PDB file of C-alpha atoms (C1' of nucleotides) in Angstrom:
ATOM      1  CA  UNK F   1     115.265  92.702 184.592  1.00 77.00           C
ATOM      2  CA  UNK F   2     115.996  89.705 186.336  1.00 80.00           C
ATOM      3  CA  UNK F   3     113.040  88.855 188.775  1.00 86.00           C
ATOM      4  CA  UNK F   4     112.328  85.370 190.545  1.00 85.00           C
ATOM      5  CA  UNK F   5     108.404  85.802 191.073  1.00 91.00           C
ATOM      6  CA  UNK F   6     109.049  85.037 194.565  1.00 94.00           C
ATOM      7  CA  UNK F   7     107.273  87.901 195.704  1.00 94.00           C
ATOM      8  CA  UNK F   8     104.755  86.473 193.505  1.00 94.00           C
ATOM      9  CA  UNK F   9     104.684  82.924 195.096  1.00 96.00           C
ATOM     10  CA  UNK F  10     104.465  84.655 198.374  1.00 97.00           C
ATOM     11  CA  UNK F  11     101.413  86.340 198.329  1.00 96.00           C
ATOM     12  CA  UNK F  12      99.649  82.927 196.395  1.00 96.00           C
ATOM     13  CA  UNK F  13      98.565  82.042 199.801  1.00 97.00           C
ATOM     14  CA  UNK F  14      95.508  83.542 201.741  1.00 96.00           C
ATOM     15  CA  UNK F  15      97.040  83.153 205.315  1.00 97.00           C
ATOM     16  CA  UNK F  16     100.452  84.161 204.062  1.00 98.00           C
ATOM     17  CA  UNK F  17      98.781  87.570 202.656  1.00 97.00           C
ATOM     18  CA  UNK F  18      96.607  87.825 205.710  1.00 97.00           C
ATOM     19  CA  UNK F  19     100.362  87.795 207.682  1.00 98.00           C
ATOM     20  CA  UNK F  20     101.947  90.025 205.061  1.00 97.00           C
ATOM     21  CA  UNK F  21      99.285  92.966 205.119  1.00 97.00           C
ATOM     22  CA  UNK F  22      99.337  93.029 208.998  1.00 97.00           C
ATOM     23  CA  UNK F  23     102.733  93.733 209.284  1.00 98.00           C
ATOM     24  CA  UNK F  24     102.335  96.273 206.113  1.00 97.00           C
ATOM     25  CA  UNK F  25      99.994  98.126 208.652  1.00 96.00           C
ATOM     26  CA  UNK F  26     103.063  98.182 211.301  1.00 96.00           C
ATOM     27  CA  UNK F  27     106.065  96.092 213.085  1.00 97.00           C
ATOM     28  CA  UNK F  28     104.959  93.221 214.526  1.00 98.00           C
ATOM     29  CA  UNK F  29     106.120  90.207 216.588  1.00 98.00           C
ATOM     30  CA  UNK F  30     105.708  86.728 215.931  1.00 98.00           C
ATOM     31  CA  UNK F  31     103.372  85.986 218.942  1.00 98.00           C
ATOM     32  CA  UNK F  32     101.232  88.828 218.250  1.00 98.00           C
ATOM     33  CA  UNK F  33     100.581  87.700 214.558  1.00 98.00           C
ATOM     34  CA  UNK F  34      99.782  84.269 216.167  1.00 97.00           C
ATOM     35  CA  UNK F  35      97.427  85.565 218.775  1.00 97.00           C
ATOM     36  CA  UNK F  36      95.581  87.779 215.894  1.00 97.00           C
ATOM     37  CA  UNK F  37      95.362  85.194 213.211  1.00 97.00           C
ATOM     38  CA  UNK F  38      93.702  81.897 213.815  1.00 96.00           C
ATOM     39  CA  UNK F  39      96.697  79.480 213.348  1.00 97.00           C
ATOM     40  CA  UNK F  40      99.566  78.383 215.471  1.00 97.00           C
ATOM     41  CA  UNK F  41     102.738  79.509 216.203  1.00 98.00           C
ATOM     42  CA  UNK F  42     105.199  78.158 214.032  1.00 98.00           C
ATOM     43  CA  UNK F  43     102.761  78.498 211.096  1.00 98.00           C
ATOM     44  CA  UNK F  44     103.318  82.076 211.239  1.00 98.00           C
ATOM     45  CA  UNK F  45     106.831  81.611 211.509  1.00 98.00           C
ATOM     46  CA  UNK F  46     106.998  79.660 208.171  1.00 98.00           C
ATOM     47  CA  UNK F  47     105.189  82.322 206.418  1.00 98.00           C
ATOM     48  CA  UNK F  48     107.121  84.914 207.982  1.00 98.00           C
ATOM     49  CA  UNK F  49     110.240  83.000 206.483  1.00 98.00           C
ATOM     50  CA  UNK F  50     108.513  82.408 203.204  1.00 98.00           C
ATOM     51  CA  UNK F  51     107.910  86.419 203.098  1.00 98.00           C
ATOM     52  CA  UNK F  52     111.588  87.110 204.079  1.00 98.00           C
ATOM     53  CA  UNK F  53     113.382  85.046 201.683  1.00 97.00           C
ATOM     54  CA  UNK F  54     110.687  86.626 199.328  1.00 97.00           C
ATOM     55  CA  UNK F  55     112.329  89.675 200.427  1.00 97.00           C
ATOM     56  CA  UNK F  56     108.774  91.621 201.861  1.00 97.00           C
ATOM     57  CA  UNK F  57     109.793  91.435 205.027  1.00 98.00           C
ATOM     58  CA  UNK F  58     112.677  91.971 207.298  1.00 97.00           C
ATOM     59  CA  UNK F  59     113.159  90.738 210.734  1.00 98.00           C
ATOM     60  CA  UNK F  60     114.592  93.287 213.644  1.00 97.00           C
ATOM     61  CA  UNK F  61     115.362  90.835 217.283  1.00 97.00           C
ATOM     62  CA  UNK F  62     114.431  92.585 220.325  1.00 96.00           C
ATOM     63  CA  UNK F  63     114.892  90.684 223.176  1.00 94.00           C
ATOM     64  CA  UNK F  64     113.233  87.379 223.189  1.00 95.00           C
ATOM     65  CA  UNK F  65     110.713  88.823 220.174  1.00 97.00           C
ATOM     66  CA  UNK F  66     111.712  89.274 216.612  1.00 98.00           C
ATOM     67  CA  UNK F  67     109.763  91.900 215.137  1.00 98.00           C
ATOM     68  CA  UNK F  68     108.560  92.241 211.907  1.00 98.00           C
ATOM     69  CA  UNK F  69     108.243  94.821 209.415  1.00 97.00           C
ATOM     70  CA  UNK F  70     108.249  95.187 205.724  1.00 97.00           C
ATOM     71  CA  UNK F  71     111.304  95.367 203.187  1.00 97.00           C
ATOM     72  CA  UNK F  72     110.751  98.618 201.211  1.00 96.00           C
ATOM     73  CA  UNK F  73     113.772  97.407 199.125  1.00 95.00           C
ATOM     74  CA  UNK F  74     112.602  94.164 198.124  1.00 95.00           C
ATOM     75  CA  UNK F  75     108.822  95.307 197.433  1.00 95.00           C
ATOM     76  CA  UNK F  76     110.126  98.205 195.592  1.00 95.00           C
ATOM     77  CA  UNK F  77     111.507  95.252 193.107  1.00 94.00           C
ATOM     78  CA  UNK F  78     108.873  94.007 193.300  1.00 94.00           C
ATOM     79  CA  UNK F  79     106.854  96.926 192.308  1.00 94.00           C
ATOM     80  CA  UNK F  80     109.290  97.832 189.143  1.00 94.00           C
ATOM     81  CA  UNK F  81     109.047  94.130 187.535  1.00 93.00           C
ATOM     82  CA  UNK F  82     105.734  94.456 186.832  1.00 93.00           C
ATOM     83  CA  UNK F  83     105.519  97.905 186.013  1.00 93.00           C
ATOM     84  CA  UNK F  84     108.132  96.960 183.060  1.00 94.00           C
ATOM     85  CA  UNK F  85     105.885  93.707 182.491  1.00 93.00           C
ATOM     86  CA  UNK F  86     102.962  95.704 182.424  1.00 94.00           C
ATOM     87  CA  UNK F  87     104.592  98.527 179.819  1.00 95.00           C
ATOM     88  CA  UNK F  88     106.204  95.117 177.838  1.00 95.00           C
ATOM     89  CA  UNK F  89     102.999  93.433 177.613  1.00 94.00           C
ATOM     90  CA  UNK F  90     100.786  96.390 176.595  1.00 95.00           C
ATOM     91  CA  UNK F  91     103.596  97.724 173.876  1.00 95.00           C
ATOM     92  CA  UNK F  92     103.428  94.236 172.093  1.00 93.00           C
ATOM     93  CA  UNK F  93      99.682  94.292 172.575  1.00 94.00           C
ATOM     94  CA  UNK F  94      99.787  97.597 170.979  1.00 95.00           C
ATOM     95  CA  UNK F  95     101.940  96.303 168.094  1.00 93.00           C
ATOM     96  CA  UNK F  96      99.054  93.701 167.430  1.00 90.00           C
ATOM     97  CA  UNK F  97      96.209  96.210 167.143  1.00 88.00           C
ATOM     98  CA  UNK F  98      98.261  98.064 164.450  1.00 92.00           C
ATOM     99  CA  UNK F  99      99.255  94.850 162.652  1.00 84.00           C
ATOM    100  CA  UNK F 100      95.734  93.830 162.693  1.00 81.00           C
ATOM    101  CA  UNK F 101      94.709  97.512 160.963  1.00 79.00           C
ATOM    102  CA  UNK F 102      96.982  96.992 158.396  1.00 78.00           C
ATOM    103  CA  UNK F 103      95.518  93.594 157.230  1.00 68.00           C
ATOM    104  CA  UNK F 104      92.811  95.525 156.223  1.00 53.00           C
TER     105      UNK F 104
ATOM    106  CA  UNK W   1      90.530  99.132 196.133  1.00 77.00           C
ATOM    107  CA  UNK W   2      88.837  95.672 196.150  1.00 80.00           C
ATOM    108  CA  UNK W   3      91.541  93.207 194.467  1.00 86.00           C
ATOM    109  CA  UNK W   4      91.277  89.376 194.628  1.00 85.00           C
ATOM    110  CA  UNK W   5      94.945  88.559 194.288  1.00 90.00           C
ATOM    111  CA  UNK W   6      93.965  86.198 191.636  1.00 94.00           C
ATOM    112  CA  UNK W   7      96.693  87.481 189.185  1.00 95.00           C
ATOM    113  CA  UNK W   8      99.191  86.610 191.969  1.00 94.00           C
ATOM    114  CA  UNK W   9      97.995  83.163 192.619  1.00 96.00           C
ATOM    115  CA  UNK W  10      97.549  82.404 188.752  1.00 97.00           C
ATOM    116  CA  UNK W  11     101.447  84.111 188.497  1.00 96.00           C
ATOM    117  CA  UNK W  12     102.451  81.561 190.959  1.00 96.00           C
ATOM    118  CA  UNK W  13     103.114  78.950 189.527  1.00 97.00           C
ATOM    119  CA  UNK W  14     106.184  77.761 186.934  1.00 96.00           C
ATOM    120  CA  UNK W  15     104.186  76.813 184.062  1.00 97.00           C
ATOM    121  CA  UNK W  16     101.632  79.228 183.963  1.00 98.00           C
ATOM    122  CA  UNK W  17     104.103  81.971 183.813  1.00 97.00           C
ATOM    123  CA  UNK W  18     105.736  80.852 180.960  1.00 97.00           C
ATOM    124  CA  UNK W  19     102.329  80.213 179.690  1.00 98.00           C
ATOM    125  CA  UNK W  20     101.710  83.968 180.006  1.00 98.00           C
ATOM    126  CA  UNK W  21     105.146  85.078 179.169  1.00 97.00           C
ATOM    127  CA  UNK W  22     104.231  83.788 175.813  1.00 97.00           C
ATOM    128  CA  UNK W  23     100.823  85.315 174.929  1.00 98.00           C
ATOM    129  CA  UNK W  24     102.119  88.686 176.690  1.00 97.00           C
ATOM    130  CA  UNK W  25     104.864  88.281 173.850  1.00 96.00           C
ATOM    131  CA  UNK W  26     101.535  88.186 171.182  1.00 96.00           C
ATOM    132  CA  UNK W  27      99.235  86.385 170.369  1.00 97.00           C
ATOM    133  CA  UNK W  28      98.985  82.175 170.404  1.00 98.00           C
ATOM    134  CA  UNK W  29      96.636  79.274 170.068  1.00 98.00           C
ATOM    135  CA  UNK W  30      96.406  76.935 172.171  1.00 98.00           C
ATOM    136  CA  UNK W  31      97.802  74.101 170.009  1.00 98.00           C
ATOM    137  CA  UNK W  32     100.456  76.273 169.260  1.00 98.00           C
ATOM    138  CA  UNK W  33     101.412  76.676 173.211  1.00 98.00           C
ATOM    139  CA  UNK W  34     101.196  73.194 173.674  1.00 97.00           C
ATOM    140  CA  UNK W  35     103.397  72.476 170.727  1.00 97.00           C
ATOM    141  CA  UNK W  36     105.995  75.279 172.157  1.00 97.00           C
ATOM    142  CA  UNK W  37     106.329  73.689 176.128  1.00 97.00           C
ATOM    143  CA  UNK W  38     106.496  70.671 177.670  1.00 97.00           C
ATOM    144  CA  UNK W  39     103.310  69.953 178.840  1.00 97.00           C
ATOM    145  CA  UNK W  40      99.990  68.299 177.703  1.00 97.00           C
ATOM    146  CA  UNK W  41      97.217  70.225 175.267  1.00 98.00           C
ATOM    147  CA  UNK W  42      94.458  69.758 178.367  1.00 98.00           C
ATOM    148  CA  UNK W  43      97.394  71.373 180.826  1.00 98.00           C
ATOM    149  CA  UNK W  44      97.523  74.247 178.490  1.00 98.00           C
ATOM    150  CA  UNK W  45      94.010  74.823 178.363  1.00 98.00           C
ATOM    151  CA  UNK W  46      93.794  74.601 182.239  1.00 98.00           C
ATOM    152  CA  UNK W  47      96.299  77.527 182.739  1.00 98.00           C
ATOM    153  CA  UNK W  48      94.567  79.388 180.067  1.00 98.00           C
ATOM    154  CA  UNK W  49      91.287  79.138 181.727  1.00 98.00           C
ATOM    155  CA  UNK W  50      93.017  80.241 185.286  1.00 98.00           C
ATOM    156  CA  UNK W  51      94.872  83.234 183.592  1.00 98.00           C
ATOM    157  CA  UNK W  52      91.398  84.169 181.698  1.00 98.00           C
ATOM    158  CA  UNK W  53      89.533  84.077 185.131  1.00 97.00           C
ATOM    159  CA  UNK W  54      92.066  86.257 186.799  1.00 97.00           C
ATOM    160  CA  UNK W  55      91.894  88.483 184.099  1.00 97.00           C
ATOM    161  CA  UNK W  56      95.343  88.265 182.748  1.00 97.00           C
ATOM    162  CA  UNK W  57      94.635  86.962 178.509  1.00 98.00           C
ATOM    163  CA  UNK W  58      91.343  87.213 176.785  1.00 98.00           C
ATOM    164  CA  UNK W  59      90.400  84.658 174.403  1.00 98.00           C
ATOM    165  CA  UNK W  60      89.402  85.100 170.993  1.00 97.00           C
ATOM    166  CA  UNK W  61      88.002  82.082 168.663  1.00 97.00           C
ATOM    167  CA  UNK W  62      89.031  82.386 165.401  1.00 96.00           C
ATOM    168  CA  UNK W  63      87.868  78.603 163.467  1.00 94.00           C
ATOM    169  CA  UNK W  64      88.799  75.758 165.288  1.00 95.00           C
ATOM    170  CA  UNK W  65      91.644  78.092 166.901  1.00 97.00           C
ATOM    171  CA  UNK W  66      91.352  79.799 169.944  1.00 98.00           C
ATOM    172  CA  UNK W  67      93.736  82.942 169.985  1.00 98.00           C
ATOM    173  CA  UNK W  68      94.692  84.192 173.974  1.00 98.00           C
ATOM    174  CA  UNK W  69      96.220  87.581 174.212  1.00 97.00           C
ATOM    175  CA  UNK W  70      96.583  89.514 177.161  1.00 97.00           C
ATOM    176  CA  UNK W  71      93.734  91.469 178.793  1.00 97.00           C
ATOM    177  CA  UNK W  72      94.992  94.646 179.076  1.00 96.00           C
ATOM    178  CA  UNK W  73      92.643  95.787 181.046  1.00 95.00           C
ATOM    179  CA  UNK W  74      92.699  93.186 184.212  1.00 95.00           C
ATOM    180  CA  UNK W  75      96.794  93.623 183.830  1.00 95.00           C
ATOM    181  CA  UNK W  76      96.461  97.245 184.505  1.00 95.00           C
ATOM    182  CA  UNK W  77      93.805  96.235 187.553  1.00 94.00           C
ATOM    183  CA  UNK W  78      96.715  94.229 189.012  1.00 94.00           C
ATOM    184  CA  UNK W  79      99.298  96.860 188.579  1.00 94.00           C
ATOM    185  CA  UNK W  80      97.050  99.237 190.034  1.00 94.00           C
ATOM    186  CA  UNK W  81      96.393  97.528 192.820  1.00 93.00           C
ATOM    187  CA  UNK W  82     100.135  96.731 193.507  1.00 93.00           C
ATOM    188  CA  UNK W  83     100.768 100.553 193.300  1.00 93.00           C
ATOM    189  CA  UNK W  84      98.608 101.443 195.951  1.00 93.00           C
ATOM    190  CA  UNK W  85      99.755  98.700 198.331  1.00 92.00           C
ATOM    191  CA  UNK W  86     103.157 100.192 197.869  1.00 93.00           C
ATOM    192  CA  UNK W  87     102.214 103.514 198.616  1.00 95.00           C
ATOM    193  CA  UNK W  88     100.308 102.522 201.685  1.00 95.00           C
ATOM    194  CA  UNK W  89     103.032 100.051 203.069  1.00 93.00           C
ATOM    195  CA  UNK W  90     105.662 102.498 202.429  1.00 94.00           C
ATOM    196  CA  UNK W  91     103.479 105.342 204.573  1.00 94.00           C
ATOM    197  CA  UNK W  92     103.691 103.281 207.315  1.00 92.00           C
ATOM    198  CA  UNK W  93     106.772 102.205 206.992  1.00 93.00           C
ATOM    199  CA  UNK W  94     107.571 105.831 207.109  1.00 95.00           C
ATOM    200  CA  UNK W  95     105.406 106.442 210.507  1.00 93.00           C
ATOM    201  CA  UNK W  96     107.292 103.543 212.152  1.00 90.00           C
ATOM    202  CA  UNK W  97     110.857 105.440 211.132  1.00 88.00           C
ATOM    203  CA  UNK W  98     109.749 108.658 212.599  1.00 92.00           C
ATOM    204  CA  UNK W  99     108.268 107.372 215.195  1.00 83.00           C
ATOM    205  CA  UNK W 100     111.176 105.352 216.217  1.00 80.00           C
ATOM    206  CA  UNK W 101     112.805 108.597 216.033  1.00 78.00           C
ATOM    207  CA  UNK W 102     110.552 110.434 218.359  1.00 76.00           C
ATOM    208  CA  UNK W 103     111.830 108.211 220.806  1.00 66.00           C
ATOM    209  CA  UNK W 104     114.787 109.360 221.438  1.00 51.00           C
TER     210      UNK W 104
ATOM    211  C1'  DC P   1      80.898  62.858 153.512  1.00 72.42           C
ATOM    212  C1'  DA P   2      85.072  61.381 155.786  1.00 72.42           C
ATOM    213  C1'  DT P   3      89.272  62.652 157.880  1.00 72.42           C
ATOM    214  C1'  DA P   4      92.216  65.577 160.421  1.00 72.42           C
ATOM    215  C1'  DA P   5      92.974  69.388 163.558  1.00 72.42           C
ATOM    216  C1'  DT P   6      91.721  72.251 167.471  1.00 72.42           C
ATOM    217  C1'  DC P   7      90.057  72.742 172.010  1.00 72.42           C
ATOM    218  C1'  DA P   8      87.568  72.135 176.575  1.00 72.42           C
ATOM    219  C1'  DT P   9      86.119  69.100 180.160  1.00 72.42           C
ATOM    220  C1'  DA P  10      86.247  65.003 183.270  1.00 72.42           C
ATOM    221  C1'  DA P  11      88.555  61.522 185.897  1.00 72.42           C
ATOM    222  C1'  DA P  12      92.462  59.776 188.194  1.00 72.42           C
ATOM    223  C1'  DC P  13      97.146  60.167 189.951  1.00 72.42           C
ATOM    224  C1'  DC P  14     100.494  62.170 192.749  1.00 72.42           C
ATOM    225  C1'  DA P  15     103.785  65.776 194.256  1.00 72.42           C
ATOM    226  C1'  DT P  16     103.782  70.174 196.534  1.00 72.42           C
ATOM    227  C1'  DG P  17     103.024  72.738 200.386  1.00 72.42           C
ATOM    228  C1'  DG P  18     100.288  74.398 204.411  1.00 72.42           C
ATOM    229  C1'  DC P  19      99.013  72.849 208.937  1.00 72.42           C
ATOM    230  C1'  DT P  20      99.542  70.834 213.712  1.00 72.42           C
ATOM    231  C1'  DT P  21     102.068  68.832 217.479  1.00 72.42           C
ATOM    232  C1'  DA P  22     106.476  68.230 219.613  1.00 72.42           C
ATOM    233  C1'  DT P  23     110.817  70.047 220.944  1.00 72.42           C
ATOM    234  C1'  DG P  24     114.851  72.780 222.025  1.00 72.42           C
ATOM    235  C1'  DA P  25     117.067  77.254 222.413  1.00 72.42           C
ATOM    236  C1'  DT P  26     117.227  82.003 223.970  1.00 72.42           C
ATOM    237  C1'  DA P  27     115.715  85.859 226.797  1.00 72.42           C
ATOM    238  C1'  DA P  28     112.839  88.153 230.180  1.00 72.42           C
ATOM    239  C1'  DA P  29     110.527  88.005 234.773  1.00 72.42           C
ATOM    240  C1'  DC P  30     110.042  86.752 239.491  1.00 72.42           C
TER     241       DC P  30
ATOM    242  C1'  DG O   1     118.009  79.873 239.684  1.00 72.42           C
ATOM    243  C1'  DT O   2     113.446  78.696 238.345  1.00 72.42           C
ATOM    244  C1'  DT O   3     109.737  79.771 235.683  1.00 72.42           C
ATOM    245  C1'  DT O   4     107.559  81.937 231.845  1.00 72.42           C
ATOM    246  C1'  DA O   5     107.474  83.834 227.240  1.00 72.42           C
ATOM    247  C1'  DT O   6     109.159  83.990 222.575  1.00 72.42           C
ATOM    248  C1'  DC O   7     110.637  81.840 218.460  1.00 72.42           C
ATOM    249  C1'  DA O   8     112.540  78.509 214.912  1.00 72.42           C
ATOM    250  C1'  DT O   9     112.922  73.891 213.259  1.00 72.42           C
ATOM    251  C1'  DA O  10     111.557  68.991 212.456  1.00 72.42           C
ATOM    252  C1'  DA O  11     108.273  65.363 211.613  1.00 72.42           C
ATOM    253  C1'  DG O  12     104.065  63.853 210.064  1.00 72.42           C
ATOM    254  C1'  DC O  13      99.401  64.444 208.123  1.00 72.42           C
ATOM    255  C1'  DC O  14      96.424  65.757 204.565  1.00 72.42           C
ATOM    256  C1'  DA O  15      94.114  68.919 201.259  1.00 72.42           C
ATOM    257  C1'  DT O  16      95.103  71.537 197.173  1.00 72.42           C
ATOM    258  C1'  DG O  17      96.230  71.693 192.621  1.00 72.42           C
ATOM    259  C1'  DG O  18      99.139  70.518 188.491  1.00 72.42           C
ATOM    260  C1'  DT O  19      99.571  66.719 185.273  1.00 72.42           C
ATOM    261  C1'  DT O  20      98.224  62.965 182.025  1.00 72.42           C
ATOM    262  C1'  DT O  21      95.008  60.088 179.461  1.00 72.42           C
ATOM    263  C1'  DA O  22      90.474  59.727 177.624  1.00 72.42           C
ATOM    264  C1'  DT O  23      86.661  61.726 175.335  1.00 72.42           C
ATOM    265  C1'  DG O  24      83.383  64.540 172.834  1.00 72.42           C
ATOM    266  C1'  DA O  25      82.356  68.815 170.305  1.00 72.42           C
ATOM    267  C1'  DT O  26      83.409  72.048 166.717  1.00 72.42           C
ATOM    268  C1'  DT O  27      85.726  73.448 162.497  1.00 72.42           C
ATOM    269  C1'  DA O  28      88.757  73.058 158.550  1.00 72.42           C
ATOM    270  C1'  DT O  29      90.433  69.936 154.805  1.00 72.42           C
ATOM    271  C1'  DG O  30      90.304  66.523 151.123  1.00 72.42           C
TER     272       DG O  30
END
DNA sequence: CATAATCATAAACCATGGCTTATGATAAAC
DNA sequence: GTTTATCATAAGCCATGGTTTATGATTATG
């Protein structure tokens, strides 16, 4: 599985998080995340691009807004790395308990 | 569930994952990681100590060698965690479709 | 006992990146 | 048409953190 950790990168940041789990809760525009969160403006809009090319988010113009709201796509692939990492890491972890047994 | 993201932010950077690609692969010393990429003996030992405080490897002193291998346990806190957020973004996600469809 | 190997910590350097202010472009409101 | 609101980008500033060298502590080796 080829996977580019930006999803990883992407949530490394506390006010990029703090942006990503609002609009998790719901769609949401670019002013109202800066109103709610205690930076400016075009802050929000570099995390919100950060988050989109990370592919957790998607971006849906409506008139002079652009609306926010998650990528179910992107965080599924998210999701399935590490659930093979996870299964990779504990097999070979696995393997190293038994070889350990046999040195016995 | 109460996460700390600290497996994200240790994940984030370049280095460190191959630093943890490698012990998730089995088990390494320290000398021997520094001796496999191209970075310092101290460097090493810094990544190791921010992957053992987010609870990604374990060490395990064997002589003047220390051994990391993954921690099995923290891994599975960060899957676990990234599971649920899944779930719950996708729920809402899903409100925000039918919703949208209401409106008609 | 002396030497070599392993490792963690501290100090210093410097690039990365997160932040603000400034600005222009587009769309709604009046 | 003028004003107001929304948003993205650019430029500049500065803190965070990743890196190296230096050093001391611990353990194996001879």
């Amino acid at each position: 599985m080829v996977y580019d950790y930006a999803g990883m990168v992407a949530l490394a940041d506390p006010t990029r998080r703090k942006v990503f789990e609002l609009v998790a809760e719901g769609p949401r525009s670019v002013a109202n995340l800066a109103r709610t969160l205690p930076v400016s403006q075009p802050a929000i809009s570099h995390h919100l691009k950060v988050l989109k090319e990370a592919r957790l988010v998607r971006a849906e113009p409506r008139g002079a807004s652009n609306i926010y709201h998650i990528d179910p796509h992107g965080l599924g692939e998210m999701r399935a790395w590490l659930d093979q990492m996870w299964g990779n890491a504990l097999d070979a972890f696995r393997n190293e308990i038994n070889k350990a047994k046999e040195q016995k």
